[in-house]
Amino acid sequence: MHMPEPDAGTIARKSEIVAALQAVVPGEGVIFDAEELAAYESDGLTAYRQPPLIVVLPETVEQVSAVLRYCNEQKVKVVPRGAGTSLSGGSLPLADGIILGLGKFNRILDIDYDNRCAVVQPGVTNLGITKAVEHRGFYYAPDPSSQIACSIGGNIAENSGGVHCLKYGLTTNNVLGIELVLMDGTVMRLGGKHLEAEGYDLLGLLTGSEGLLGVVTEVTVRLLRQPATARALLLGFESSEAAGDCVAAVIAAGIIPGGMEMMDRPAIHAAEDFVQAGYPRYVEALLIVELDGPEAEVDYLIFRCSEIAKAKGAVYERVSKNEEERAVFWAGRKAAFPAVGRISPDYYCMDGTIPRHRLPEVLRRMRELSEHYGLRVANVFHAGDGNLHPLILYDANVPGELERCEAFGAEILKLCVEVGGVLTGEHGVGVEKRDLMPSMFSEIDLKQQQRVKCAFDPDHLLNPGKVFPQLHRCAELGRMHIHRGQMPFPDIPRF
Amino acid sequence: MSLANDTLRPETPDQLQDALAWSLSEQAPLEILGQGTKRGWGRPVESRNRLDMSALTGITLYEPEELVLSARAGTPLAEIRTALAEKNQELAFEPGDWAPLWGGAAGAGTVGGMIGCNLAGPRRIRQGAARDHFLGFTAVTGRGETVKSGGRVVKNVTGYDLSKLLCGSFGTLAAMSEVTLKVLPRAEKTRTVLLLGLDDRRAIEVLCAALGSPHEVSGAAHLPKDAAAGSEVSFVKQAGGSVTAIRVEGPGPSVDARCAALRQELAGFGGTEELHSHNSLQFWRELTDLAPLAARPDLAIWRVSVKPTDGADVAAEILAERDGLHLFDWGGGLVWFGTAPEGDAGEAAVRGALADRGGHAALLRAPEPLRATLPVFQPQAPALAALSRRVKEAFDPQAVLNPGRMYAEF
């Protein structure tokens, strides 16, 4: 994995840049000491490390704007960072770039229950929003598994999901407005407490743009009323095909569960060994189906799902009788990653999405790849929306094993694309999947995406080296070759 | 221009790309039309050549159990609705049938037009708009290049979400050949709780209370007396005053329980009534299709999006300046205002009411001369306008796609 060649001139000017940043952000807000910089050398994708040139931690939007304006003028690269939990290396630093940390933007500014929204600063954690409103029976719906640590600003950058997104949507469906600073320092607002921003949906574009288009300094999110009740079904099947059939049948019956998770046998065993959730060890696939909503509805739908599961050959069934039991059902699933971490020195979490009915084929080919690469794999799967998280087990201390693991992972993601799916369902492209982008997009597709980037940041200074395998100069991308008068009568029906 | 007043009607995606190549080569901008049902929404396009998308038709993929459907952009929306209904599914964001607003036949319109205008009905408050269900596309940009974005799975963050940009871009960025949508099961049952005779302010308090309840309200509207009087639901028509409506949908036992709970919790606001299946469907269909305004072809129509608790004040402020017919959807967050298309058609009053509040207003329907001179869409602050222009140029640097449709400047 190669990052853009660091610019020696910028590195040589470090002390001058530090002084300029200190003039904007006084006190402790500029970090340049090698020892302190080490704390920022990686994010949630720890396989890659690179200390940044400088870290700056502004506290106001004016400071963010001034920092970006300075960097734009001086052609200094900037990597924005929230809580640093990206699993795709979205905030991996650059040797010749500054990290713009939004950690000090940690205040909740306004909670508006009448309009069912909250205005928060981007460094507030995902769970922090729910914690601030749950006493009134409200919550913020997207719940990525890192929600205790990840920031809402980072959620916007990555368009984060979670286990409830089939019913409640991703970040993009739950954000109403943002305050945004462009690379040239321009501050603007998109959307607000009303529904939909006017004009082009730049808010929708910004969500999931992985910190390449602008820096978010304020967020307005939609709040939802907590469902009156939630109950879960634990279902075991003798094959992943049968479990997959059950998922399809539930949806075909018109039921959209709040959550629908699948685990394969290796994941079930790892979880059970770790937290003793009471999962059956003899099944090949385990489903957790959670129904939430009004009590009358949940009772009715639990019954219907149970009937469907029986018809699809479930060999194991338990229904949660109370909140405590529901929590136990989820405990194993939620601990699946650390559980796998216990049985292997290292693991690598993948994040493809596939059309759900291709699951048996994908699992079969994954088993073949597992044998080929000599690495074990455990699968957890957001079954409702087809988002697959294979966990590849490896040992970084064994020479060559990380490389084999990465090659295996790349094969899995290409397989996802081949069956009609995508490279990433919720973790983002970042640096991790950057070089795989051509397996999903043509050169023309990627160039068009970069033209959008050019509309925001024509010098590629904001988070360069992420998402796009090859950077094209904006002037080159803008060029068009039109041959006047060459197509006077194309072969198109006309009237 | 040698071929003025041409209409190109591509029948394949390749021909669509050729049409754009022709347009660029001849410097002949194109007005993109599906069936032209919503042609009156937006500024008049500065082009005499048409790109007729109505021959690019057909559902290319429909997998009910995967909740996904793909279709060529010119596919009639009616065909898609029928295919979904056969599997007991629907477009959950409730796109309206707006052709009759401009005198067109009911049931017309294409899926491409629906995306281009980012339609959304009363269920917007719960299920979002077209943008929230638009998973991916293939399109030809104003550079004459075929690009794709997104995919056919509901969870996807691979690359920029260009679908969001195209949705609601009124054909000014690219001409779509194929679109992919998330579809959802239809609710088993629907019921509507009604409160009668409330004034606007009180009504919106009720709607906010209902939307803040755990009863999963999927429609929250208020029709003042004049708007209610035109309903074909006899109970609403004969109410003799305003009607405030709150919808619940879902499995039978759930709907019954939530309806009962809502009536109990809202009792403090006055007496409640209930609309059952057929009447409930009819009521919300009328609102989705803007029937009260379709019945008044003499009026210009404003679509005003504000934060819900501002709805009543915004309407009062506009009405203090100008007579008109108004109604509320989205819990008060969407104000529809019909007024005589005279003078500025109420532009100063409507936009003036938003000045200190935020939100935006678009002139949905007005005679062409008004749409050519008034800012149809909410004017943008200079920095945002400049960014929008750069985005337009990233897709369509020669401005050959629907020039002038959204903003006079591009």
GROMACS .gro file of N, CA, C and O in nm, chain B residues 36-81:
model
  184
  531GLY      N    1  -4.288   1.425  -1.953
  531GLY     CA    2  -4.313   1.569  -1.949
  531GLY      C    3  -4.420   1.612  -1.850
  531GLY      O    4  -4.467   1.726  -1.854
  532THR      N    5  -4.457   1.522  -1.756
  532THR     CA    6  -4.567   1.556  -1.665
  532THR      C    7  -4.531   1.669  -1.569
  532THR      O    8  -4.619   1.744  -1.528
  533LYS      N    9  -4.405   1.679  -1.530
  533LYS     CA   10  -4.365   1.781  -1.434
  533LYS      C   11  -4.278   1.888  -1.499
  533LYS      O   12  -4.200   1.956  -1.435
  534ARG      N   13  -4.298   1.903  -1.629
  534ARG     CA   14  -4.220   1.998  -1.706
  534ARG      C   15  -4.238   2.140  -1.653
  534ARG      O   16  -4.148   2.225  -1.664
  535GLY      N   17  -4.354   2.165  -1.593
  535GLY     CA   18  -4.384   2.300  -1.543
  535GLY      C   19  -4.316   2.333  -1.411
  535GLY      O   20  -4.329   2.443  -1.360
  536TRP      N   21  -4.246   2.234  -1.353
  536TRP     CA   22  -4.177   2.260  -1.225
  536TRP      C   23  -4.033   2.300  -1.257
  536TRP      O   24  -3.957   2.222  -1.312
  537GLY      N   25  -3.998   2.419  -1.222
  537GLY     CA   26  -3.864   2.469  -1.252
  537GLY      C   27  -3.873   2.584  -1.349
  537GLY      O   28  -3.981   2.621  -1.396
  538ARG      N   29  -3.757   2.643  -1.378
  538ARG     CA   30  -3.754   2.751  -1.475
  538ARG      C   31  -3.769   2.693  -1.615
  538ARG      O   32  -3.734   2.577  -1.638
  539PRO      N   33  -3.818   2.769  -1.710
  539PRO     CA   34  -3.825   2.718  -1.848
  539PRO      C   35  -3.683   2.688  -1.897
  539PRO      O   36  -3.592   2.768  -1.876
  540VAL      N   37  -3.666   2.572  -1.958
  540VAL     CA   38  -3.532   2.532  -2.003
  540VAL      C   39  -3.494   2.610  -2.129
  540VAL      O   40  -3.575   2.627  -2.220
  541GLU      N   41  -3.370   2.658  -2.127
  541GLU     CA   42  -3.322   2.740  -2.239
  541GLU      C   43  -3.267   2.650  -2.349
  541GLU      O   44  -3.147   2.637  -2.369
  542SER      N   45  -3.357   2.583  -2.417
  542SER     CA   46  -3.318   2.492  -2.524
  542SER      C   47  -3.438   2.467  -2.614
  542SER      O   48  -3.550   2.461  -2.567
  543ARG      N   49  -3.409   2.449  -2.741
  543ARG     CA   50  -3.519   2.416  -2.831
  543ARG      C   51  -3.515   2.269  -2.872
  543ARG      O   52  -3.600   2.222  -2.946
  544ASN      N   53  -3.414   2.198  -2.823
  544ASN     CA   54  -3.403   2.056  -2.857
  544ASN      C   55  -3.444   1.971  -2.738
  544ASN      O   56  -3.410   2.003  -2.625
  545ARG      N   57  -3.511   1.863  -2.769
  545ARG     CA   58  -3.558   1.778  -2.660
  545ARG      C   59  -3.491   1.641  -2.663
  545ARG      O   60  -3.470   1.585  -2.770
  546LEU      N   61  -3.465   1.592  -2.543
  546LEU     CA   62  -3.418   1.454  -2.528
  546LEU      C   63  -3.534   1.379  -2.463
  546LEU      O   64  -3.561   1.396  -2.344
  547ASP      N   65  -3.601   1.300  -2.542
  547ASP     CA   66  -3.721   1.230  -2.497
  547ASP      C   67  -3.680   1.091  -2.446
  547ASP      O   68  -3.635   1.006  -2.522
  548MET      N   69  -3.694   1.071  -2.315
  548MET     CA   70  -3.644   0.947  -2.252
  548MET      C   71  -3.750   0.836  -2.250
  548MET      O   72  -3.727   0.729  -2.196
  549SER      N   73  -3.866   0.863  -2.310
  549SER     CA   74  -3.979   0.772  -2.286
  549SER      C   75  -3.967   0.638  -2.359
  549SER      O   76  -4.049   0.549  -2.338
  550ALA      N   77  -3.865   0.625  -2.445
  550ALA     CA   78  -3.849   0.494  -2.511
  550ALA      C   79  -3.750   0.403  -2.437
  550ALA      O   80  -3.735   0.287  -2.471
  551LEU      N   81  -3.683   0.459  -2.337
  551LEU     CA   82  -3.591   0.377  -2.256
  551LEU      C   83  -3.671   0.318  -2.141
  551LEU      O   84  -3.676   0.374  -2.032
  552THR      N   85  -3.736   0.206  -2.167
  552THR     CA   86  -3.831   0.155  -2.067
  552THR      C   87  -3.801   0.011  -2.028
  552THR      O   88  -3.727  -0.059  -2.095
  553GLY      N   89  -3.863  -0.030  -1.921
  553GLY     CA   90  -3.862  -0.169  -1.879
  553GLY      C   91  -3.797  -0.190  -1.744
  553GLY      O   92  -3.695  -0.128  -1.712
  554ILE      N   93  -3.859  -0.275  -1.666
  554ILE     CA   94  -3.800  -0.317  -1.539
  554ILE      C   95  -3.692  -0.419  -1.571
  554ILE      O   96  -3.720  -0.518  -1.639
  555THR      N   97  -3.570  -0.393  -1.529
  555THR     CA   98  -3.460  -0.481  -1.567
  555THR      C   99  -3.424  -0.580  -1.457
  555THR      O  100  -3.357  -0.679  -1.482
  556LEU      N  101  -3.469  -0.553  -1.336
  556LEU     CA  102  -3.443  -0.645  -1.225
  556LEU      C  103  -3.545  -0.618  -1.116
  556LEU      O  104  -3.569  -0.501  -1.082
  557TYR      N  105  -3.608  -0.722  -1.067
  557TYR     CA  106  -3.694  -0.704  -0.950
  557TYR      C  107  -3.684  -0.829  -0.865
  557TYR      O  108  -3.724  -0.936  -0.907
  558GLU      N  109  -3.625  -0.814  -0.748
  558GLU     CA  110  -3.610  -0.927  -0.657
  558GLU      C  111  -3.678  -0.888  -0.525
  558GLU      O  112  -3.617  -0.825  -0.439
  559PRO      N  113  -3.807  -0.925  -0.512
  559PRO     CA  114  -3.884  -0.881  -0.395
  559PRO      C  115  -3.817  -0.918  -0.262
  559PRO      O  116  -3.819  -0.839  -0.168
  560GLU      N  117  -3.757  -1.038  -0.258
  560GLU     CA  118  -3.699  -1.082  -0.130
  560GLU      C  119  -3.570  -1.007  -0.098
  560GLU      O  120  -3.524  -1.010   0.016
  561GLU      N  121  -3.512  -0.942  -0.199
  561GLU     CA  122  -3.393  -0.859  -0.176
  561GLU      C  123  -3.430  -0.713  -0.161
  561GLU      O  124  -3.343  -0.626  -0.145
  562LEU      N  125  -3.559  -0.681  -0.178
  562LEU     CA  126  -3.611  -0.545  -0.164
  562LEU      C  127  -3.546  -0.450  -0.265
  562LEU      O  128  -3.515  -0.335  -0.233
  563VAL      N  129  -3.527  -0.498  -0.387
  563VAL     CA  130  -3.458  -0.414  -0.485
  563VAL      C  131  -3.525  -0.424  -0.623
  563VAL      O  132  -3.573  -0.531  -0.661
  564LEU      N  133  -3.528  -0.310  -0.691
  564LEU     CA  134  -3.584  -0.305  -0.826
  564LEU      C  135  -3.500  -0.211  -0.911
  564LEU      O  136  -3.463  -0.102  -0.866
  565SER      N  137  -3.468  -0.254  -1.033
  565SER     CA  138  -3.399  -0.166  -1.129
  565SER      C  139  -3.488  -0.148  -1.251
  565SER      O  140  -3.558  -0.241  -1.291
  566ALA      N  141  -3.483  -0.031  -1.309
  566ALA     CA  142  -3.563  -0.005  -1.429
  566ALA      C  143  -3.493   0.099  -1.513
  566ALA      O  144  -3.420   0.184  -1.462
  567ARG      N  145  -3.520   0.094  -1.644
  567ARG     CA  146  -3.475   0.201  -1.731
  567ARG      C  147  -3.547   0.329  -1.690
  567ARG      O  148  -3.663   0.324  -1.646
  568ALA      N  149  -3.479   0.441  -1.709
  568ALA     CA  150  -3.530   0.566  -1.650
  568ALA      C  151  -3.665   0.609  -1.708
  568ALA      O  152  -3.743   0.675  -1.640
  569GLY      N  153  -3.695   0.570  -1.831
  569GLY     CA  154  -3.821   0.613  -1.891
  569GLY      C  155  -3.939   0.522  -1.857
  569GLY      O  156  -4.050   0.543  -1.908
  570THR      N  157  -3.917   0.423  -1.773
  570THR     CA  158  -4.024   0.330  -1.737
  570THR      C  159  -4.138   0.405  -1.669
  570THR      O  160  -4.114   0.482  -1.575
  571PRO      N  161  -4.263   0.383  -1.715
  571PRO     CA  162  -4.374   0.450  -1.647
  571PRO      C  163  -4.379   0.409  -1.500
  571PRO      O  164  -4.367   0.291  -1.467
  572LEU      N  165  -4.399   0.507  -1.416
  572LEU     CA  166  -4.409   0.480  -1.273
  572LEU      C  167  -4.526   0.384  -1.246
  572LEU      O  168  -4.519   0.299  -1.157
  573ALA      N  169  -4.630   0.398  -1.326
  573ALA     CA  170  -4.749   0.312  -1.308
  573ALA      C  171  -4.710   0.165  -1.324
  573ALA      O  172  -4.758   0.078  -1.251
  574GLU      N  173  -4.620   0.137  -1.420
  574GLU     CA  174  -4.578  -0.002  -1.443
  574GLU      C  175  -4.504  -0.054  -1.319
  574GLU      O  176  -4.520  -0.169  -1.278
  575ILE      N  177  -4.423   0.032  -1.261
  575ILE     CA  178  -4.347  -0.008  -1.142
  575ILE      C  179  -4.440  -0.029  -1.022
  575ILE      O  180  -4.430  -0.128  -0.950
  576ARG      N  181  -4.533   0.062  -1.007
  576ARG     CA  182  -4.629   0.046  -0.896
  576ARG      C  183  -4.706  -0.086  -0.909
  576ARG      O  184  -4.729  -0.155  -0.810
   0.00000   0.00000   0.00000
